[in-house]
mmCIF file of C-alpha atoms in Angstrom:
data_model
loop_
_atom_site.group_PDB
_atom_site.id
_atom_site.type_symbol
_atom_site.label_atom_id
_atom_site.label_comp_id
_atom_site.label_asym_id
_atom_site.label_seq_id
_atom_site.Cartn_x
_atom_site.Cartn_y
_atom_site.Cartn_z
ATOM 1 C CA UNK A 58 0.000 0.000 0.000
ATOM 2 C CA UNK A 59 1.187 3.518 -0.767
ATOM 3 C CA UNK A 60 0.793 4.586 2.860
ATOM 4 C CA UNK A 61 2.728 1.667 4.414
ATOM 5 C CA UNK A 62 5.480 2.600 6.865
ATOM 6 C CA UNK A 63 8.249 0.672 5.151
ATOM 7 C CA UNK A 64 11.708 1.802 4.132
ATOM 8 C CA UNK A 65 10.804 1.785 0.439
ATOM 9 C CA UNK A 66 8.296 4.595 1.066
ATOM 10 C CA UNK A 67 10.659 6.715 3.183
ATOM 11 C CA UNK A 68 12.479 9.818 1.951
ATOM 12 C CA UNK A 69 15.536 8.792 3.986
ATOM 13 C CA UNK A 70 15.906 5.469 2.131
ATOM 14 C CA UNK A 71 18.493 5.913 -0.614
ATOM 15 C CA UNK A 72 19.939 3.533 -3.172
ATOM 16 C CA UNK A 73 23.727 3.122 -3.053
ATOM 17 C CA UNK A 74 25.405 1.511 -6.058
ATOM 18 C CA UNK A 75 28.535 -0.526 -5.375
ATOM 19 C CA UNK A 76 30.804 -2.674 -7.521
ATOM 20 C CA UNK A 77 28.670 -5.801 -7.197
ATOM 21 C CA UNK A 78 25.200 -4.689 -6.191
ATOM 22 C CA UNK A 79 22.859 -1.846 -5.368
ATOM 23 C CA UNK A 80 21.764 -1.644 -1.746
ATOM 24 C CA UNK A 81 19.285 0.457 0.216
ATOM 25 C CA UNK A 82 20.667 2.663 2.979
ATOM 26 C CA UNK A 83 18.917 4.663 5.714
ATOM 27 C CA UNK A 84 20.361 8.187 5.942
ATOM 28 C CA UNK A 85 17.959 9.602 8.553
ATOM 29 C CA UNK A 86 19.824 11.823 11.071
ATOM 30 C CA UNK A 87 18.096 10.155 14.022
ATOM 31 C CA UNK A 88 17.065 6.908 12.327
ATOM 32 C CA UNK A 89 18.619 3.453 12.284
ATOM 33 C CA UNK A 90 21.103 4.440 9.524
ATOM 34 C CA UNK A 91 23.119 1.895 7.595
ATOM 35 C CA UNK A 92 21.906 -0.798 5.210
ATOM 36 C CA UNK A 93 18.212 -1.717 5.194
ATOM 37 C CA UNK A 94 15.841 -3.799 3.099
ATOM 38 C CA UNK A 95 13.181 -1.996 1.092
ATOM 39 C CA UNK A 96 10.377 -3.970 2.756
ATOM 40 C CA UNK A 97 11.664 -3.443 6.324
ATOM 41 C CA UNK A 98 9.330 -1.735 8.787
ATOM 42 C CA UNK A 99 10.340 1.912 8.984
ATOM 43 C CA UNK A 100 12.136 3.446 11.965
ATOM 44 C CA UNK A 101 10.702 6.396 13.991
ATOM 45 C CA UNK A 102 12.386 8.893 11.620
ATOM 46 C CA UNK A 103 10.070 7.804 8.774
ATOM 47 C CA UNK A 104 9.144 10.544 6.293
ATOM 48 C CA UNK A 105 6.922 9.431 3.414
ATOM 49 C CA UNK A 106 8.076 10.274 -0.100
ATOM 50 C CA UNK A 107 5.759 12.485 -2.197
ATOM 51 C CA UNK A 108 5.241 9.633 -4.679
ATOM 52 C CA UNK A 109 4.185 7.241 -1.946
ATOM 53 C CA UNK A 110 1.964 9.909 -0.406
ATOM 54 C CA UNK A 111 0.091 10.278 -3.687
ATOM 55 C CA UNK A 112 -0.323 6.526 -4.092
ATOM 56 C CA UNK A 113 2.220 6.064 -6.880
ATOM 57 C CA UNK A 114 4.366 3.474 -5.114
ATOM 58 C CA UNK A 115 3.692 0.506 -2.873
ATOM 59 C CA UNK A 116 5.789 -2.313 -1.455
ATOM 60 C CA UNK A 117 9.030 -3.107 -3.235
ATOM 61 C CA UNK A 118 8.173 -5.371 -6.161
ATOM 62 C CA UNK A 119 4.431 -5.242 -5.508
ATOM 63 C CA UNK A 120 3.611 -1.914 -7.134
ATOM 64 C CA UNK A 121 0.004 -1.050 -6.464
ATOM 65 C CA UNK A 122 -1.521 -4.204 -7.863
ATOM 66 C CA UNK A 123 -3.853 -4.849 -4.950
ATOM 67 C CA UNK A 124 -7.471 -4.120 -5.703
ATOM 68 C CA UNK A 125 -9.093 -0.843 -4.709
ATOM 69 C CA UNK A 126 -11.532 -2.764 -2.530
ATOM 70 C CA UNK A 127 -8.705 -4.431 -0.612
ATOM 71 C CA UNK A 128 -6.977 -1.085 -0.221
ATOM 72 C CA UNK A 129 -10.072 0.491 1.280
ATOM 73 C CA UNK A 130 -10.487 -2.439 3.648
ATOM 74 C CA UNK A 131 -6.973 -1.850 4.977
ATOM 75 C CA UNK A 132 -7.363 1.905 5.499
ATOM 76 C CA UNK A 133 -8.942 1.870 8.996
ATOM 77 C CA UNK A 134 -6.066 -0.188 10.388
ATOM 78 C CA UNK A 135 -3.536 2.012 8.648
ATOM 79 C CA UNK A 136 -5.095 5.158 10.050
ATOM 80 C CA UNK A 137 -5.024 3.687 13.531
ATOM 81 C CA UNK A 138 -1.316 2.936 13.169
ATOM 82 C CA UNK A 139 -0.241 6.210 11.584
ATOM 83 C CA UNK A 140 -1.163 9.857 11.381
ATOM 84 C CA UNK A 141 -0.375 11.302 7.975
ATOM 85 C CA UNK A 142 1.480 14.558 8.196
ATOM 86 C CA UNK A 143 0.423 16.909 5.360
ATOM 87 C CA UNK A 144 3.927 18.095 4.601
ATOM 88 C CA UNK A 145 6.053 15.038 4.830
ATOM 89 C CA UNK A 146 3.670 12.098 4.557
ATOM 90 C CA UNK A 147 3.160 9.670 7.407
ATOM 91 C CA UNK A 148 4.352 10.346 10.909
ATOM 92 C CA UNK A 149 3.652 7.967 13.764
ATOM 93 C CA UNK A 150 1.438 9.441 16.449
ATOM 94 C CA UNK A 151 3.840 10.833 18.988
ATOM 95 C CA UNK A 152 6.615 10.644 16.380
ATOM 96 C CA UNK A 153 9.588 12.950 16.223
ATOM 97 C CA UNK A 154 10.825 15.717 13.983
ATOM 98 C CA UNK A 155 14.390 15.783 12.740
ATOM 99 C CA UNK A 156 15.423 17.416 16.018
ATOM 100 C CA UNK A 157 13.834 14.692 18.127
ATOM 101 C CA UNK A 158 10.932 16.877 19.314
ATOM 102 C CA UNK A 159 7.309 15.844 18.651
ATOM 103 C CA UNK A 160 6.377 16.702 15.078
ATOM 104 C CA UNK A 161 3.881 19.544 14.696
ATOM 105 C CA UNK A 162 0.718 18.124 13.171
ATOM 106 C CA UNK A 163 -1.172 20.346 10.714
ATOM 107 C CA UNK A 164 -4.366 18.534 9.765
ATOM 108 C CA UNK A 165 -6.205 21.461 8.123
ATOM 109 C CA UNK A 166 -5.468 23.506 5.017
ATOM 110 C CA UNK A 167 -7.746 26.541 5.191
ATOM 111 C CA UNK A 168 -6.342 28.756 2.409
ATOM 112 C CA UNK A 169 -6.670 27.157 -1.038
ATOM 113 C CA UNK A 170 -7.826 28.143 -4.519
ATOM 114 C CA UNK A 171 -9.678 26.538 -7.431
ATOM 115 C CA UNK A 172 -10.052 27.364 -11.112
ATOM 116 C CA UNK A 173 -12.523 30.087 -10.181
ATOM 117 C CA UNK A 174 -9.614 32.259 -9.027
ATOM 118 C CA UNK A 175 -8.586 32.380 -12.727
ATOM 119 C CA UNK A 176 -4.842 32.121 -12.064
ATOM 120 C CA UNK A 177 -5.321 28.783 -10.274
ATOM 121 C CA UNK A 178 -5.429 25.446 -12.051
ATOM 122 C CA UNK A 179 -7.455 22.792 -10.204
ATOM 123 C CA UNK A 180 -11.100 21.994 -9.577
ATOM 124 C CA UNK A 181 -12.570 21.658 -6.110
ATOM 125 C CA UNK A 182 -12.784 17.888 -6.608
ATOM 126 C CA UNK A 183 -9.083 17.697 -7.488
ATOM 127 C CA UNK A 184 -8.259 19.673 -4.347
ATOM 128 C CA UNK A 185 -10.421 17.379 -2.228
ATOM 129 C CA UNK A 186 -8.750 14.296 -3.708
ATOM 130 C CA UNK A 187 -5.331 15.742 -2.852
ATOM 131 C CA UNK A 188 -6.465 16.483 0.705
ATOM 132 C CA UNK A 189 -7.843 12.958 1.068
ATOM 133 C CA UNK A 190 -4.576 11.436 -0.182
ATOM 134 C CA UNK A 191 -2.759 13.175 2.677
ATOM 135 C CA UNK A 192 -5.502 12.304 5.184
ATOM 136 C CA UNK A 193 -6.219 15.949 5.963
ATOM 137 C CA UNK A 194 -9.128 16.334 8.350
ATOM 138 C CA UNK A 195 -10.387 19.625 6.927
ATOM 139 C CA UNK A 196 -10.068 21.643 3.719
ATOM 140 C CA UNK A 197 -11.108 25.270 3.382
ATOM 141 C CA UNK A 198 -11.698 26.518 -0.166
ATOM 142 C CA UNK A 199 -11.074 30.267 -0.315
ATOM 143 C CA UNK A 200 -11.100 31.598 -3.851
ATOM 144 C CA UNK A 201 -10.230 35.194 -4.558
ATOM 145 C CA UNK A 202 -13.024 37.693 -4.116
ATOM 146 C CA UNK A 203 -11.560 40.824 -5.655
ATOM 147 C CA UNK A 204 -11.157 42.967 -8.746
ATOM 148 C CA UNK A 205 -8.542 40.453 -9.951
ATOM 149 C CA UNK A 206 -11.354 38.225 -11.199
ATOM 150 C CA UNK A 207 -13.435 40.553 -13.349
ATOM 151 C CA UNK A 208 -12.855 44.034 -14.685
ATOM 152 C CA UNK A 209 -15.188 46.885 -13.888
ATOM 153 C CA UNK A 210 -17.369 47.553 -16.931
ATOM 154 C CA UNK A 211 -19.818 50.425 -17.331
ATOM 155 C CA UNK A 212 -22.429 48.744 -19.518
ATOM 156 C CA UNK A 213 -26.190 48.598 -19.036
ATOM 157 C CA UNK A 214 -25.910 45.102 -17.561
ATOM 158 C CA UNK A 215 -23.127 46.227 -15.244
ATOM 159 C CA UNK A 216 -24.524 49.581 -14.216
ATOM 160 C CA UNK A 217 -22.915 49.328 -10.783
ATOM 161 C CA UNK A 218 -19.502 48.382 -12.159
ATOM 162 C CA UNK A 219 -19.602 44.690 -11.205
ATOM 163 C CA UNK A 220 -22.188 42.085 -12.138
ATOM 164 C CA UNK A 221 -23.507 39.817 -9.393
ATOM 165 C CA UNK A 222 -23.672 36.982 -11.918
ATOM 166 C CA UNK A 223 -19.877 36.923 -12.138
ATOM 167 C CA UNK A 224 -19.719 36.018 -8.446
ATOM 168 C CA UNK A 225 -22.503 33.437 -8.255
ATOM 169 C CA UNK A 226 -19.872 30.736 -7.668
ATOM 170 C CA UNK A 227 -19.873 31.808 -4.011
ATOM 171 C CA UNK A 228 -23.666 31.595 -3.816
ATOM 172 C CA UNK A 229 -24.071 27.923 -4.696
ATOM 173 C CA UNK A 230 -21.739 26.473 -2.067
ATOM 174 C CA UNK A 231 -24.703 24.479 -0.769
ATOM 175 C CA UNK A 232 -24.185 22.076 -3.676
ATOM 176 C CA UNK A 233 -20.927 20.890 -2.102
ATOM 177 C CA UNK A 234 -21.016 18.019 0.389
ATOM 178 C CA UNK A 235 -19.829 18.937 3.859
ATOM 179 C CA UNK A 236 -17.759 15.765 3.981
ATOM 180 C CA UNK A 237 -16.161 14.670 0.730
ATOM 181 C CA UNK A 238 -13.870 11.644 0.509
ATOM 182 C CA UNK A 239 -13.581 11.722 4.273
ATOM 183 C CA UNK A 240 -12.468 15.376 4.371
ATOM 184 C CA UNK A 241 -14.548 18.069 6.039
ATOM 185 C CA UNK A 242 -15.113 20.870 3.550
ATOM 186 C CA UNK A 243 -15.558 24.546 4.424
ATOM 187 C CA UNK A 244 -16.760 27.365 2.168
ATOM 188 C CA UNK A 245 -14.825 30.612 2.224
ATOM 189 C CA UNK A 246 -13.239 33.358 0.193
ATOM 190 C CA UNK A 247 -10.133 35.520 0.248
ATOM 191 C CA UNK A 248 -11.377 39.104 0.121
ATOM 192 C CA UNK A 249 -9.169 42.040 -0.780
ATOM 193 C CA UNK A 250 -8.711 44.911 1.648
ATOM 194 C CA UNK A 251 -9.288 47.892 -0.654
ATOM 195 C CA UNK A 252 -8.739 51.067 1.373
ATOM 196 C CA UNK A 253 -7.253 52.522 4.548
ATOM 197 C CA UNK A 254 -10.596 52.160 6.320
ATOM 198 C CA UNK A 255 -10.204 48.389 6.119
ATOM 199 C CA UNK A 256 -13.148 47.956 3.769
ATOM 200 C CA UNK A 257 -13.312 44.731 1.803
ATOM 201 C CA UNK A 258 -13.980 44.394 -1.906
ATOM 202 C CA UNK A 259 -17.606 44.935 -2.920
ATOM 203 C CA UNK A 260 -18.575 46.940 0.152
ATOM 204 C CA UNK A 261 -19.612 49.882 -2.040
ATOM 205 C CA UNK A 262 -21.371 47.946 -4.823
ATOM 206 C CA UNK A 263 -25.148 48.081 -4.207
ATOM 207 C CA UNK A 264 -27.365 45.318 -5.569
ATOM 208 C CA UNK A 265 -30.994 45.544 -6.608
ATOM 209 C CA UNK A 266 -31.611 42.182 -8.297
ATOM 210 C CA UNK A 267 -30.706 38.528 -7.851
ATOM 211 C CA UNK A 268 -28.792 36.587 -10.512
ATOM 212 C CA UNK A 269 -32.081 35.434 -12.086
ATOM 213 C CA UNK A 270 -33.352 39.001 -12.427
ATOM 214 C CA UNK A 271 -35.762 38.937 -9.499
ATOM 215 C CA UNK A 272 -35.647 42.065 -7.333
ATOM 216 C CA UNK A 273 -34.035 41.740 -3.923
ATOM 217 C CA UNK A 274 -36.405 42.044 -0.976
ATOM 218 C CA UNK A 275 -33.909 44.311 0.755
ATOM 219 C CA UNK A 276 -30.929 46.241 -0.506
ATOM 220 C CA UNK A 277 -27.607 44.467 -0.176
ATOM 221 C CA UNK A 278 -24.070 45.176 -1.239
ATOM 222 C CA UNK A 279 -22.116 42.746 -3.377
ATOM 223 C CA UNK A 280 -19.934 42.003 -0.353
ATOM 224 C CA UNK A 281 -22.905 41.180 1.857
ATOM 225 C CA UNK A 282 -24.430 38.890 -0.778
ATOM 226 C CA UNK A 283 -21.196 36.976 -1.352
ATOM 227 C CA UNK A 284 -20.406 36.675 2.353
ATOM 228 C CA UNK A 285 -23.829 35.107 2.990
ATOM 229 C CA UNK A 286 -22.579 31.892 1.413
ATOM 230 C CA UNK A 287 -19.216 31.816 3.190
ATOM 231 C CA UNK A 288 -18.336 30.081 6.440
ATOM 232 C CA UNK A 289 -15.414 32.466 6.893
ATOM 233 C CA UNK A 290 -13.358 35.091 5.091
ATOM 234 C CA UNK A 291 -9.618 35.682 4.789
ATOM 235 C CA UNK A 292 -8.816 39.408 4.571
ATOM 236 C CA UNK A 293 -5.672 40.085 2.521
ATOM 237 C CA UNK A 294 -3.885 42.949 0.818
ATOM 238 C CA UNK A 295 -2.861 42.213 -2.771
ATOM 239 C CA UNK A 296 -2.604 45.714 -4.217
ATOM 240 C CA UNK A 297 -0.856 48.056 -1.774
ATOM 241 C CA UNK A 298 -0.945 51.196 -3.908
ATOM 242 C CA UNK A 299 -3.533 52.872 -1.663
ATOM 243 C CA UNK A 300 -1.269 52.341 1.372
ATOM 244 C CA UNK A 301 1.941 53.799 -0.023
ATOM 245 C CA UNK A 302 3.364 56.817 1.745
ATOM 246 C CA UNK A 303 0.825 56.794 4.576
ATOM 247 C CA UNK A 304 1.484 56.657 8.302
ATOM 248 C CA UNK A 305 1.907 53.541 10.413
ATOM 249 C CA UNK A 306 -1.177 54.566 12.375
ATOM 250 C CA UNK A 307 -3.254 54.518 9.186
ATOM 251 C CA UNK A 308 -2.120 51.073 8.052
ATOM 252 C CA UNK A 309 -2.560 49.703 11.571
ATOM 253 C CA UNK A 310 -6.109 51.042 11.672
ATOM 254 C CA UNK A 311 -6.725 49.434 8.273
ATOM 255 C CA UNK A 312 -5.868 45.950 9.556
ATOM 256 C CA UNK A 313 -7.742 46.482 12.820
ATOM 257 C CA UNK A 314 -10.882 47.515 10.945
ATOM 258 C CA UNK A 315 -10.590 44.524 8.613
ATOM 259 C CA UNK A 316 -10.420 42.182 11.615
ATOM 260 C CA UNK A 317 -13.555 43.811 13.015
ATOM 261 C CA UNK A 318 -15.628 42.597 10.057
ATOM 262 C CA UNK A 319 -17.945 39.922 11.516
ATOM 263 C CA UNK A 320 -17.222 37.385 8.764
ATOM 264 C CA UNK A 321 -13.429 37.798 8.739
ATOM 265 C CA UNK A 322 -11.678 34.985 10.594
ATOM 266 C CA UNK A 323 -8.126 35.193 9.235
ATOM 267 C CA UNK A 324 -5.681 37.991 8.457
ATOM 268 C CA UNK A 325 -4.056 36.676 5.285
ATOM 269 C CA UNK A 326 -0.312 36.652 4.468
ATOM 270 C CA UNK A 327 0.379 39.959 6.228
ATOM 271 C CA UNK A 328 4.080 39.118 6.174
ATOM 272 C CA UNK A 329 4.344 39.619 2.422
ATOM 273 C CA UNK A 330 1.738 42.314 1.769
ATOM 274 C CA UNK A 331 4.363 45.064 1.827
ATOM 275 C CA UNK A 332 2.297 47.160 4.237
ATOM 276 C CA UNK A 333 4.012 47.856 7.591
ATOM 277 C CA UNK A 334 1.821 48.096 10.686
ATOM 278 C CA UNK A 335 1.962 48.165 14.470
ATOM 279 C CA UNK A 336 2.134 44.444 15.173
ATOM 280 C CA UNK A 337 1.262 44.774 18.847
ATOM 281 C CA UNK A 338 -1.938 46.714 18.194
ATOM 282 C CA UNK A 339 -3.140 44.415 15.415
ATOM 283 C CA UNK A 340 -2.401 41.291 17.453
ATOM 284 C CA UNK A 341 -4.254 42.765 20.419
ATOM 285 C CA UNK A 342 -7.356 43.108 18.237
ATOM 286 C CA UNK A 343 -6.937 39.569 16.894
ATOM 287 C CA UNK A 344 -6.698 38.205 20.432
ATOM 288 C CA UNK A 345 -9.693 40.240 21.615
ATOM 289 C CA UNK A 346 -11.888 39.071 18.729
ATOM 290 C CA UNK A 347 -10.578 35.500 18.696
ATOM 291 C CA UNK A 348 -9.365 35.970 15.112
ATOM 292 C CA UNK A 349 -6.383 34.229 13.490
ATOM 293 C CA UNK A 350 -3.149 35.456 11.920
ATOM 294 C CA UNK A 351 -2.037 33.368 8.968
ATOM 295 C CA UNK A 352 1.403 31.850 8.498
ATOM 296 C CA UNK A 353 1.372 31.271 4.758
ATOM 297 C CA UNK A 354 3.276 28.424 3.080
ATOM 298 C CA UNK A 355 3.380 30.080 -0.352
ATOM 299 C CA UNK A 356 4.976 33.174 1.156
ATOM 300 C CA UNK A 357 7.772 31.208 2.806
ATOM 301 C CA UNK A 358 8.306 29.021 -0.264
ATOM 302 C CA UNK A 359 8.207 31.702 -2.973
ATOM 303 C CA UNK A 360 9.026 35.015 -1.271
ATOM 304 C CA UNK A 361 12.284 34.478 0.660
ATOM 305 C CA UNK A 362 12.635 38.216 1.269
ATOM 306 C CA UNK A 363 9.516 38.031 3.459
ATOM 307 C CA UNK A 364 10.731 35.118 5.596
ATOM 308 C CA UNK A 365 12.199 37.237 8.386
ATOM 309 C CA UNK A 366 9.009 39.317 8.599
ATOM 310 C CA UNK A 367 6.859 36.189 8.782
ATOM 311 C CA UNK A 368 9.106 34.661 11.409
ATOM 312 C CA UNK A 369 8.953 37.749 13.598
ATOM 313 C CA UNK A 370 5.173 37.864 13.190
ATOM 314 C CA UNK A 371 4.930 34.239 14.323
ATOM 315 C CA UNK A 372 7.223 34.933 17.274
ATOM 316 C CA UNK A 373 5.071 37.870 18.342
ATOM 317 C CA UNK A 374 1.938 35.724 18.081
ATOM 318 C CA UNK A 375 3.580 33.210 20.414
ATOM 319 C CA UNK A 376 4.592 35.965 22.837
ATOM 320 C CA UNK A 377 1.158 37.620 22.803
ATOM 321 C CA UNK A 378 -0.861 34.400 22.935
ATOM 322 C CA UNK A 379 -2.509 34.978 19.546
ATOM 323 C CA UNK A 380 -3.688 31.936 17.619
ATOM 324 C CA UNK A 381 -2.484 31.340 14.077
ATOM 325 C CA UNK A 382 -3.824 29.513 11.059
ATOM 326 C CA UNK A 383 -1.710 27.741 8.473
ATOM 327 C CA UNK A 384 -2.622 27.761 4.799
ATOM 328 C CA UNK A 385 -0.733 26.572 1.764
ATOM 329 C CA UNK A 386 -2.378 29.210 -0.449
ATOM 330 C CA UNK A 387 -2.274 26.466 -3.076
ATOM 331 C CA UNK A 388 -3.267 27.406 -6.607
ATOM 332 C CA UNK A 389 -2.921 23.812 -7.826
ATOM 333 C CA UNK A 390 -3.971 20.570 -6.185
ATOM 334 C CA UNK A 391 -0.497 19.057 -5.778
ATOM 335 C CA UNK A 392 0.322 21.786 -3.260
ATOM 336 C CA UNK A 393 -2.629 21.061 -0.975
ATOM 337 C CA UNK A 394 -1.554 20.143 2.558
ATOM 338 C CA UNK A 395 2.206 20.478 2.011
ATOM 339 C CA UNK A 396 3.490 22.665 4.856
ATOM 340 C CA UNK A 397 7.247 22.037 4.649
ATOM 341 C CA UNK A 398 8.342 25.641 5.227
ATOM 342 C CA UNK A 399 5.630 26.537 7.733
ATOM 343 C CA UNK A 400 6.234 23.458 9.867
ATOM 344 C CA UNK A 401 10.001 23.930 9.795
ATOM 345 C CA UNK A 402 9.767 27.552 10.900
ATOM 346 C CA UNK A 403 7.216 26.908 13.652
ATOM 347 C CA UNK A 404 9.274 24.015 15.006
ATOM 348 C CA UNK A 405 12.437 26.128 15.006
ATOM 349 C CA UNK A 406 10.622 28.848 16.934
ATOM 350 C CA UNK A 407 9.139 26.313 19.326
ATOM 351 C CA UNK A 408 5.700 27.727 18.575
ATOM 352 C CA UNK A 409 3.105 26.591 21.161
ATOM 353 C CA UNK A 410 0.923 23.836 19.747
ATOM 354 C CA UNK A 411 -2.097 25.148 21.638
ATOM 355 C CA UNK A 412 -1.973 28.352 19.567
ATOM 356 C CA UNK A 413 -2.145 26.523 16.209
ATOM 357 C CA UNK A 414 -5.816 26.542 15.222
ATOM 358 C CA UNK A 415 -5.204 24.254 12.240
ATOM 359 C CA UNK A 416 -3.651 21.415 14.250
ATOM 360 C CA UNK A 417 -6.918 19.483 13.916
ATOM 361 C CA UNK A 418 -10.442 19.987 12.601
ATOM 362 C CA UNK A 419 -12.074 20.122 16.025
ATOM 363 C CA UNK A 420 -9.871 23.011 17.140
ATOM 364 C CA UNK A 421 -10.386 25.011 13.942
ATOM 365 C CA UNK A 422 -14.148 24.524 13.936
ATOM 366 C CA UNK A 423 -14.285 25.622 17.565
ATOM 367 C CA UNK A 424 -12.377 28.825 16.789
ATOM 368 C CA UNK A 425 -14.630 29.432 13.777
ATOM 369 C CA UNK A 426 -17.801 29.137 15.846
ATOM 370 C CA UNK A 427 -16.545 31.381 18.642
ATOM 371 C CA UNK A 428 -15.066 34.105 16.419
ATOM 372 C CA UNK A 429 -17.501 34.222 13.496
ATOM 373 C CA UNK A 430 -20.552 32.401 14.804
ATOM 374 C CA UNK A 431 -20.430 29.767 12.063
ATOM 375 C CA UNK A 432 -21.475 26.344 13.305
ATOM 376 C CA UNK A 433 -20.835 23.658 10.714
ATOM 377 C CA UNK A 434 -23.153 20.663 10.855
ATOM 378 C CA UNK A 435 -21.665 17.444 9.488
#
């Protein structure tokens, strides 16, 4: 099976070619080290290879020839024996990181994108499949809700600048199952902060009709209509032009006001937004409201210049007792649940596990209900 804890499926198992034969060797820093057999039971340092994690390899010589029915029958026992770590594959419950400390478990990915975001490449089903492969407990789908999706057009059909019909994707979330392939599924969006008052995209776009042309019974803004279908919102800055050259007090107020929005649960990738702010004041508001500060995998992986800022933000969260969320910000399914950089940084800091809201589904759902009032029935 692809998820078996055997040397063949471990990243630390390497092939060494000698004069007479090729042998398998364990190179784990705190593992058994030395020569091993591919089918040997793995040592505590086991880290599943990406190929094994995605079901592309099984036991040495067996491939994946066992039937799908037999595989499913074995899954309950496998889950009882192992807990699959999203970043590195399988880690035994109570297992160790490379430094010998308990490995930080991140069982939720709550910042992900689908094709709807236009510069992303996977469907929601592909994302769910990827989450299920890694045995994630919870997946949050948070497509962009911003001017990046559709341009403002002044036609008769778009008299208010933006057409509600372009955003109806967020209004049919009820078609999604709440549990899909064993993964709890949450509906969200990543909304752009658009001004120094902390307003979110669509706050100033009034609506008069539904997508089918029927008049609304009461006046709503585009933001209000979209947020009705969301379990939670990530508030992020993508275009910082409006915040250039302004005071620290103004940018701090912007983030504080964004966190005050009733539907906002997470302050998104603040470490790479390029907008400085008073960290202490913003974290105080997050703690007061029970909101989360995101440590973003894509930022650490693709924006090395922002690493020190993100690290300091995480350290301050630990010092101030502010809970964090972890999101891959994946724009393609193969990135779902892979938290290599986030986990490494949090472990180096010694970040308190109790402050990681995404450590398991129960914790995240509890934070969501307390902070936003969203109670998800499964």
